[in-house]
Coordinates of C-alpha atoms in Angstrom, one line a residue:
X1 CA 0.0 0.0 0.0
X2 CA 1.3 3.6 -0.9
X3 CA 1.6 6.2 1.2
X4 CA -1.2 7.9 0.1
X5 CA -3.5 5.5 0.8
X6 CA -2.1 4.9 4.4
X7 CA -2.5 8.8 4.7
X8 CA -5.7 8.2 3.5
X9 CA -6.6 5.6 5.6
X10 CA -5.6 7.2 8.8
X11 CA -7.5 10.4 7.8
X12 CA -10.9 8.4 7.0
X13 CA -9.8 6.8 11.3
X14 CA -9.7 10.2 12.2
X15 CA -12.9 11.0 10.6
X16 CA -14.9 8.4 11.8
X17 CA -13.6 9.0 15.5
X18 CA -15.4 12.5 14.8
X19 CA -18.2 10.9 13.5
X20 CA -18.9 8.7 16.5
X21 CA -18.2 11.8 18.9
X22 CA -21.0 13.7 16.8
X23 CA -23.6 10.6 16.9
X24 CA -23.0 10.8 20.8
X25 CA -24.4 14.1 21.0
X26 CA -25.2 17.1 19.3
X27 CA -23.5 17.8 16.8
X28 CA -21.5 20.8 17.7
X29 CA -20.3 23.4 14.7
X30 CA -17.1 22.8 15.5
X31 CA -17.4 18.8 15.0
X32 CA -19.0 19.7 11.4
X33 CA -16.3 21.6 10.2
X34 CA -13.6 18.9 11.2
X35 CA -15.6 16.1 9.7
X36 CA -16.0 17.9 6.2
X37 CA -12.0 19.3 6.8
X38 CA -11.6 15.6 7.2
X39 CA -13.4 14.5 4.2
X40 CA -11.7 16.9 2.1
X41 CA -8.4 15.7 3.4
X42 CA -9.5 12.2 1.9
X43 CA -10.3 12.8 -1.4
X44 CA -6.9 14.9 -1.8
X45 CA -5.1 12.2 -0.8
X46 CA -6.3 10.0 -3.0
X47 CA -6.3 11.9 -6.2
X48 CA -3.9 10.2 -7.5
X49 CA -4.0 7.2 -6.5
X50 CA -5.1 4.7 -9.4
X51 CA -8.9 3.7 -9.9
X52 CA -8.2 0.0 -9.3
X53 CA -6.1 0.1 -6.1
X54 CA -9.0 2.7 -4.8
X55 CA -12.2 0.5 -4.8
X56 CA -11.4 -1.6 -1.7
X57 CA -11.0 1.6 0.5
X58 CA -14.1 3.4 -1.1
X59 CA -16.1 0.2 -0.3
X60 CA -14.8 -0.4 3.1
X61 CA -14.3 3.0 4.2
X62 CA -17.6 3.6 2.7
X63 CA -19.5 0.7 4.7
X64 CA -18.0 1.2 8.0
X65 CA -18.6 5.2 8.3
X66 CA -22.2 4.6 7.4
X67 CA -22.3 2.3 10.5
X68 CA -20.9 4.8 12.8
X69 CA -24.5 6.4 13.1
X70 CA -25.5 3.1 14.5
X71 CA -24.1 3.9 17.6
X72 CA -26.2 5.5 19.2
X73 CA -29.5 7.1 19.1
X74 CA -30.7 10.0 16.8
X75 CA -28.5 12.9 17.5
X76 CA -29.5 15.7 15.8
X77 CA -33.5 15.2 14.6
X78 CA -36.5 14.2 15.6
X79 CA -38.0 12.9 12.7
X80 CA -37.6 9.8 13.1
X81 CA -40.0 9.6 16.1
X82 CA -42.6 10.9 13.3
X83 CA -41.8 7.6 11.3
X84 CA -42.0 5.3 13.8
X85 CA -45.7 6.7 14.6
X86 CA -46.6 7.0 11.2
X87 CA -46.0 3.0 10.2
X88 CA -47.7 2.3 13.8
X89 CA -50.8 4.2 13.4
X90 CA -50.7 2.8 9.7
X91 CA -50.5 -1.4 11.1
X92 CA -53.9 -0.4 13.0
X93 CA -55.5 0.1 9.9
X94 CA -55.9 4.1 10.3
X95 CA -54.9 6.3 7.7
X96 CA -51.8 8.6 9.0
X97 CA -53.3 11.7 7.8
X98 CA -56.2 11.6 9.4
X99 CA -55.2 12.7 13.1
X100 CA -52.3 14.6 14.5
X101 CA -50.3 12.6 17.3
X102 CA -52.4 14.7 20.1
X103 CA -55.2 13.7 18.7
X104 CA -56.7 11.6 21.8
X105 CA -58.6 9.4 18.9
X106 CA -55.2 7.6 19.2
X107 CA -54.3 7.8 22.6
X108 CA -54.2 3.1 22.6
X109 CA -51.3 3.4 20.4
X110 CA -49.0 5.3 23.0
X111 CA -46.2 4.0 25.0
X112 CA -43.4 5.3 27.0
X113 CA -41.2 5.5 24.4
X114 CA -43.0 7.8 21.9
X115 CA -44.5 9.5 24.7
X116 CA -42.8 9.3 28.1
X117 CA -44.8 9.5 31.5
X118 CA -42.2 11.8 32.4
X119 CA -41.6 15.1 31.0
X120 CA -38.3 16.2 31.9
X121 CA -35.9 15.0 29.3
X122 CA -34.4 17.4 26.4
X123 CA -35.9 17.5 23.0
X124 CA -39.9 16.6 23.8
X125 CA -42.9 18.6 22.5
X126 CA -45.8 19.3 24.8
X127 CA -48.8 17.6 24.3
X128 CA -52.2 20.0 24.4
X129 CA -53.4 19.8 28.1
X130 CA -50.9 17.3 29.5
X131 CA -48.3 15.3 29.1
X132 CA -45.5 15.3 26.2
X133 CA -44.0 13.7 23.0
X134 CA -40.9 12.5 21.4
X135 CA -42.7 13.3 18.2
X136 CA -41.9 16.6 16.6
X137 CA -45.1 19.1 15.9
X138 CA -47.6 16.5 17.5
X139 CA -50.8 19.0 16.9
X140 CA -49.9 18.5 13.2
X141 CA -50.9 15.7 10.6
X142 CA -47.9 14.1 9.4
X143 CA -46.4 15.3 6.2
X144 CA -44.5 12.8 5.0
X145 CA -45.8 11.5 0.7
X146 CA -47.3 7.8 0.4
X147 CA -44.2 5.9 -0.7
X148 CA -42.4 7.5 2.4
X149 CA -45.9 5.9 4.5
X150 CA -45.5 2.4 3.5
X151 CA -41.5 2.1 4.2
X152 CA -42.8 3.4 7.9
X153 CA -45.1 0.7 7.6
X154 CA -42.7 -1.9 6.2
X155 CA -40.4 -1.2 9.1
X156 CA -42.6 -1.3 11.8
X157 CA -44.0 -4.7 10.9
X158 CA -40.2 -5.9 10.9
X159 CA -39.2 -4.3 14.4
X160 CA -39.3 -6.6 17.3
X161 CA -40.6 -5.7 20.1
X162 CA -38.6 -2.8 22.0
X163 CA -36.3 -2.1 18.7
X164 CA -37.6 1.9 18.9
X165 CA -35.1 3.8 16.7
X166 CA -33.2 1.1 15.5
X167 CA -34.7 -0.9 13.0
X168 CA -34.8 2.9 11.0
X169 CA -31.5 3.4 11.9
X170 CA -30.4 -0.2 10.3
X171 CA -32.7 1.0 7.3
X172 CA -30.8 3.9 6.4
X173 CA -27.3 2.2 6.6
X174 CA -28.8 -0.5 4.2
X175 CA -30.0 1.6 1.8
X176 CA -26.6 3.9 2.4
X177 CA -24.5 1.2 1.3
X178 CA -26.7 -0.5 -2.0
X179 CA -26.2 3.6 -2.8
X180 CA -23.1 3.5 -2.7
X181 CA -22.6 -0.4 -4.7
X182 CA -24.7 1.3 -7.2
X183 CA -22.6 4.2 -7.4
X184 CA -19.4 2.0 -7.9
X185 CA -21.1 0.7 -10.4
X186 CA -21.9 3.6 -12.5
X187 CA -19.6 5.9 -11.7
X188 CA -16.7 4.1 -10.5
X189 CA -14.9 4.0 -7.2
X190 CA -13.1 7.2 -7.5
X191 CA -16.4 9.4 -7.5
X192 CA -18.1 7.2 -5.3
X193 CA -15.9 8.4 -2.7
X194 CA -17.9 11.7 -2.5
X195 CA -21.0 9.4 -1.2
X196 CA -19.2 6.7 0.8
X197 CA -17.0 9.3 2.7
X198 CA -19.3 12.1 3.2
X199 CA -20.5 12.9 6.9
X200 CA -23.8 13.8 5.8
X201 CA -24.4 10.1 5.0
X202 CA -23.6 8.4 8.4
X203 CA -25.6 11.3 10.7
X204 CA -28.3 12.2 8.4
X205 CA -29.1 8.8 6.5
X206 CA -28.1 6.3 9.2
X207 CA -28.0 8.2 12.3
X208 CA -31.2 10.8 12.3
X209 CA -32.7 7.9 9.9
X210 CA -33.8 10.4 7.6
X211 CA -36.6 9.0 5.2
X212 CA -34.6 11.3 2.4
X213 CA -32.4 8.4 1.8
X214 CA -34.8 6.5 0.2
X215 CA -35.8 8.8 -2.2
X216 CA -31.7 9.4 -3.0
X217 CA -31.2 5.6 -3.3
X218 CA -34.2 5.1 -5.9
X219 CA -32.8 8.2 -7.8
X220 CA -29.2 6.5 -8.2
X221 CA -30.8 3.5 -9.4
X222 CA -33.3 5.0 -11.6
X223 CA -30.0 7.1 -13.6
X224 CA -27.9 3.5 -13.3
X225 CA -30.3 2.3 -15.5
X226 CA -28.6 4.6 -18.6
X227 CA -28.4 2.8 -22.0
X228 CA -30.1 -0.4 -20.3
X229 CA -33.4 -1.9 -22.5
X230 CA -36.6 0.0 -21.4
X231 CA -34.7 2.3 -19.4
X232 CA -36.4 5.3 -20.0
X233 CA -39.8 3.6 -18.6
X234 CA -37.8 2.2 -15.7
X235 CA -36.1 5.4 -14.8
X236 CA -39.6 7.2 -14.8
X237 CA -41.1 4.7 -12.8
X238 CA -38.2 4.9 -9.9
X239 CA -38.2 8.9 -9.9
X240 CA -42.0 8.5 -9.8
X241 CA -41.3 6.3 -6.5
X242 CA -38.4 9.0 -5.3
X243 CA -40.5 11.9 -5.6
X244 CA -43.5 9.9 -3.9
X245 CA -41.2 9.2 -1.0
X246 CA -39.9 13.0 -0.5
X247 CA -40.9 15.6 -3.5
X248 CA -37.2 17.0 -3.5
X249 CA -36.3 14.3 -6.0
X250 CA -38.9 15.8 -8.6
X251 CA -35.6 17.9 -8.9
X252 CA -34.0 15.1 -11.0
X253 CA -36.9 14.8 -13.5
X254 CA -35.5 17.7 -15.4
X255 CA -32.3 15.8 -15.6
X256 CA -33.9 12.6 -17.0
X257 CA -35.3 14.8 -19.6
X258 CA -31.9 16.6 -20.6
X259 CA -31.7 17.6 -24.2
X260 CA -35.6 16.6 -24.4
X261 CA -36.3 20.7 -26.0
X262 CA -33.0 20.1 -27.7
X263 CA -34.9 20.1 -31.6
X264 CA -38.9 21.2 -31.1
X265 CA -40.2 18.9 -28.3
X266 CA -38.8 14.9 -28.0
X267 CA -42.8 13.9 -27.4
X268 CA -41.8 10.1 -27.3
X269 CA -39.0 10.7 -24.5
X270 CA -41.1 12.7 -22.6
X271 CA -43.7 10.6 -22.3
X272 CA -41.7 7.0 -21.7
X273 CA -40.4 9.0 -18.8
X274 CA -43.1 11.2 -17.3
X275 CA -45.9 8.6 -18.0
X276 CA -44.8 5.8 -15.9
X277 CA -43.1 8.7 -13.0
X278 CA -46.8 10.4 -13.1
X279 CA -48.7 6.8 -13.2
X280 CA -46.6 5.8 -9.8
X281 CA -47.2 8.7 -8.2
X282 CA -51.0 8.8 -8.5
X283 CA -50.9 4.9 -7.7
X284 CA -49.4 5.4 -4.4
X285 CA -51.7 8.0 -3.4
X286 CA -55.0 6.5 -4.3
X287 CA -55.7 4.6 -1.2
X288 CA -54.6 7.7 1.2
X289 CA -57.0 9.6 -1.0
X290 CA -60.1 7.2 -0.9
X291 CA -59.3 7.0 2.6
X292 CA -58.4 10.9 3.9
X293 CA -59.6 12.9 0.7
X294 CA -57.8 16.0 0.4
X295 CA -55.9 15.5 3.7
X296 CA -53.3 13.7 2.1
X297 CA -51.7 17.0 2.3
X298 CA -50.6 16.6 5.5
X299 CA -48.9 19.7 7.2
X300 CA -46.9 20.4 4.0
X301 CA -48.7 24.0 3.6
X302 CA -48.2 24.6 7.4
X303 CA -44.3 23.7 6.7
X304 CA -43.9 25.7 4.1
X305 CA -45.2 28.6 6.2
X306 CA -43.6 27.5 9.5
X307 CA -39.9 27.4 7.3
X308 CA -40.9 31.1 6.0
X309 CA -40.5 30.1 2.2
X310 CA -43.8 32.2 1.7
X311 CA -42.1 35.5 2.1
X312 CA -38.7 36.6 2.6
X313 CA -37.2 39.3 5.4
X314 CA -37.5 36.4 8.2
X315 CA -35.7 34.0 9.0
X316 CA -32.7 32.4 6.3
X317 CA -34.6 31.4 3.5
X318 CA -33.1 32.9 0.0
X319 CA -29.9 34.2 2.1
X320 CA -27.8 34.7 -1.1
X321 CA -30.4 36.4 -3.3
X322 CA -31.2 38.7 -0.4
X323 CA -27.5 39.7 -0.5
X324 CA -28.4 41.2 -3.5
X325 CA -32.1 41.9 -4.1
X326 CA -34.9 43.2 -1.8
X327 CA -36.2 40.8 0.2
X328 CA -39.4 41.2 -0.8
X329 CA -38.0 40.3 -4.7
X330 CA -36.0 37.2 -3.4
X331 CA -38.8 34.2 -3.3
X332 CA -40.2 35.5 -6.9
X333 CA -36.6 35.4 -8.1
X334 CA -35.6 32.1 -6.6
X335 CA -38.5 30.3 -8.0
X336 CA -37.6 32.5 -11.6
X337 CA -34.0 31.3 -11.7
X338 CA -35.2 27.6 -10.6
X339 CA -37.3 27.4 -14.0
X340 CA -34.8 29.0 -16.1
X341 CA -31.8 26.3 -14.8
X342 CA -34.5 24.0 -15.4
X343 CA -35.5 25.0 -18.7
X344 CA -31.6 25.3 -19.8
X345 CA -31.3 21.7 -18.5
X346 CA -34.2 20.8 -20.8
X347 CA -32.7 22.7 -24.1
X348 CA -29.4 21.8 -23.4
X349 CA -28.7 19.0 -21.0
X350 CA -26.4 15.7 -21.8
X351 CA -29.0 13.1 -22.9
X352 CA -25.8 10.7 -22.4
X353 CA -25.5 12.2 -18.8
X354 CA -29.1 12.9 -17.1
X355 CA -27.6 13.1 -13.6
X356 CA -25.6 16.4 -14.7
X357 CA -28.6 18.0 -15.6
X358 CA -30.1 16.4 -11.9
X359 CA -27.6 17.4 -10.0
X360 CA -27.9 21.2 -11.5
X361 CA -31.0 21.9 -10.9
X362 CA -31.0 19.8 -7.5
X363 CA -27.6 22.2 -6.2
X364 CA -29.6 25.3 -7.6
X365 CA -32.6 24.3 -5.7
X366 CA -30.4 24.8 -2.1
X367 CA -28.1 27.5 -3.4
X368 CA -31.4 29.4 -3.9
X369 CA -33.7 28.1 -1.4
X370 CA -30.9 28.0 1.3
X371 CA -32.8 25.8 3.6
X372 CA -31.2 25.0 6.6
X373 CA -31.8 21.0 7.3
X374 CA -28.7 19.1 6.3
X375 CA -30.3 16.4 4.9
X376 CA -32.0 18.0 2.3
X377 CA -28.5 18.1 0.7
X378 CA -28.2 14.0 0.4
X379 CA -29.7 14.2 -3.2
X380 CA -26.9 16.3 -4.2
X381 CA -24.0 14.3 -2.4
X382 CA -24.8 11.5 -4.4
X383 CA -25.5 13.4 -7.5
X384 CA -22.3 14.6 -6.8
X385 CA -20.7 11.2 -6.8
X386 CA -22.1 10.5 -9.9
X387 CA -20.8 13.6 -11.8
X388 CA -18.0 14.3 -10.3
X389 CA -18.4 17.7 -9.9
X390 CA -17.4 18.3 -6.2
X391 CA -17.6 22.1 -5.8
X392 CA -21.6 21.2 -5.4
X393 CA -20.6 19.8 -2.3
X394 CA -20.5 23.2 -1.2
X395 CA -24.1 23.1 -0.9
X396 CA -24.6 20.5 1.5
X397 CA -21.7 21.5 3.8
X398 CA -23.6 24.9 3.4
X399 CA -26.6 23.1 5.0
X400 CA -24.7 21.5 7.7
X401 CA -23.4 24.7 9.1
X402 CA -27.1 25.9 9.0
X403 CA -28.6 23.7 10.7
X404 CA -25.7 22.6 13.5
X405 CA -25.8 26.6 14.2
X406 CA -29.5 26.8 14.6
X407 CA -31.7 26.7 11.3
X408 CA -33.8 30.0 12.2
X409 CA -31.0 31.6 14.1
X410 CA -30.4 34.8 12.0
X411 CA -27.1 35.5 13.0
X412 CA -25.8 31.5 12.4
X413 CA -23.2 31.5 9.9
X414 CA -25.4 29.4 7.1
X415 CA -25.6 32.8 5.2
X416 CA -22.0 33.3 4.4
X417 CA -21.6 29.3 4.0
X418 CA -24.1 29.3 1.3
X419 CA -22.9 32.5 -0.8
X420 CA -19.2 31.0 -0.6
X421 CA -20.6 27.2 -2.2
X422 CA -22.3 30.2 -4.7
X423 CA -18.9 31.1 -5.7
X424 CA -17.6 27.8 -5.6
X425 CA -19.7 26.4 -8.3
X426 CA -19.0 29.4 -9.9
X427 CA -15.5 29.5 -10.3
X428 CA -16.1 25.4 -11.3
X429 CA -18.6 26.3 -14.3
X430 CA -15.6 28.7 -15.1
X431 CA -12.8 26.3 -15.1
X432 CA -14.7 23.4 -16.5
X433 CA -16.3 26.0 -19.6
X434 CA -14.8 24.6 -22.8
X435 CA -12.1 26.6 -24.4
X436 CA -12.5 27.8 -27.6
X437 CA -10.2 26.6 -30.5
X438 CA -6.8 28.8 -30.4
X439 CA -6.8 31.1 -33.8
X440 CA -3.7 29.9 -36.1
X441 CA -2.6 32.0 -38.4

């Protein structure tokens, strides 16, 4: 083994030692900032080092910092409590959107666990009247899409008795690592390094459990499935399934369609790829309709509200446009830009390359946006490691910073984090623009 693999080994030690001090509590800013220092440190090392001496360290490295966020339970979010309710109101044949976790119409599906006799411990939500939850927003119906519901319900019918958290957890560090075997797969070990060496993966996918993971790992599958027989019909159908498990992967259905504008409209592409995406979706919702009607909803307009991406001048939505614009202008020009990168992606885009075109309008999305939950950024970490293009990565260590400092904290330093990944991707479009042919004369 060279020496910059043992450096390289000895960083990724480092970094999971971080990694396991970070599951064991909050976060803290300052363990963010080591953990992506030491990430960075790994993928220099390594630059040079050939593709086929890499894969066993990509692999191995990859599969046993995913399992640090086994270690303990989640550190840094809540949601998974929400899960765990969902898939358990769902196995008593009630529809999850019907009632809020308050609602007393459910009060024989509570334990101690979900919703503790005693209510002194950090990081519970009061209950109207008495008492308290693990369960984040508990006067609110659950917000989570249909696909998302019936992996809740899949794991709770596969949790023994007492698991809690952990069956999720084990969930997330499953689907983690078939990620990143896909990845190797179709983009090679070198780029799959971005995904199997991230921090984001281990505390957001395997640690906090986030459901986001699933949507990511049906996205890398649904673009692995390039120049395969019936692949445009398969890809539509997975992205239909991504976007019914957490609507940020409709971000990648411009990608899948790159090039589609490219001469008048490509009708037959378009549809082999949006009928099958649009069929799934409806599919999956069709018994949540029949059941809750037009609650299916969920609290999806209250969150949009509650996270202030109604209006701007609160808060840290559209930070970097609001450098620059009123912040009265910045939401209309956030969603402007977002249909123009889309629309560019659709004239323009790398039919040979869809996740480019993804993982452009995916980055834009946050650059724009600016929200500040870390895991919202998992889409572009593996888009990432697909394309290669790593100054995106900017983006979700942007989102890190946010939300380790306090997501609605105005003066938390997500801001400055999110115009400098701006600039990054920036000065990469610039270096990566093609040169123009030198004039001989």
């Amino acid at each position: 083994m060279n020496r910059s693999l043992l450096l390289a080994c000895g960083t990724l030690a480092a970094l999971a030692a971080v990694l396991l001090r970070m599951v064991a509590g909050p976060p803290g800013l300052g363990w963010t900032l080591a953990a992506w220092a030491l990430f960075a440190a790994a993928l220099w090392l390594v630059r040079r080092v050939p593709e086929r001496r890499l894969g066993a360290l990509v692999v191995a490295g990859g599969i046993l910092l995913a399992a640090t966020g086994l270690a303990a339970p989640p550190s840094s979010s809540t949601d998974s409590f929400r899960y765990a309710w969902d898939g358990r109101v769902q196995a008593a044949g009630i529809s999850p959107y019907d009632h809020p976790p308050a609602d007393p119409a459910l009060a024989g599906l509570r334990d101690d666990w979900l919703f503790p006799p005693a209510c002194d411990a950090p990081r519970l939500w009061p209950l109207p009247g008495d008492g308290c939850t693990r369960i984040n927003r508990p006067a609110e119906p659950t917000i989570y899409p249909p696909v998302a519901q019936g992996y809740f319900l899949l794991v709770h019918w596969l949790s023994p008795e007492g698991s809690r958290h952990k069956v999720l957890q084990l969930g997330g560090w499953v689907m983690a690592v078939l990620a990143l075997v896909a990845l190797c797969r179709t983009a090679g070990a070198r780029r799959a390094a971005y995904w199997a060496w991230c921090p984001a993966v281990p505390i957001e996918a395997v640690n906090n459990a986030h459901v986001d993971m699933l949507g990511v790992l049906l996205v890398v599958l649904a673009f692995g499935a390039v120049g395969a027989a019936g692949a445009g019909r398969a890809r539509g159908t997975l992205l239909g399934a991504a976007v019914a498990a957490k609507l940020l992967p409709a971000t990648a259905l411009p990608g899948a369609l790159s090039g589609v504008l490219a001469n008048g409209v490509a009708w037959r592409r378009l549809l082999v790829t949006m009928v099958p995406a649009v069929l799934v979706v409806a599919l999956s919702y069709l018994p949540y309709v029949l059941a809750s009607g037009t609650a299916v909803l969920g609290y999806l307009p209250g969150y949009l509200e509650e996270e202030r991406y109604d209006g701007a001048g609160h808060g840290n939505r559209y930070a970097v446009l609001r450098l620059l614009l009123p912040d009265s202008w910045a939401p209309y020009a956030a969603i402007a830009l977002l249909v123009l990168v889309a629309l560019l992606v659709l004239r323009y885009g790398d039919t040979t390359r869809p996740w480019q075109g993804a993982l452009l309008v995916s980055g834009s999305l946050l650059l724009l946006f600016t929200p500040g939950y870390s895991w919202y950024a998992l889409l572009v970490v593996a888009l990432v490691a697909m394309d290669g293009r790593g100054e995106w990565l900017g983006a979700a260590l942007a989102g890190a910073v946010a939300y380790t400092a306090g997501p609605a904290d105005p003066d938390n330093l997500g801001a400055p984090f999110y115009a400098a990944a701006v600039l990054a991707v920036l000065i990469g479009w610039a270096v990566r623009r093609p040169r123009p042919a030198e004039v001989r004369p």
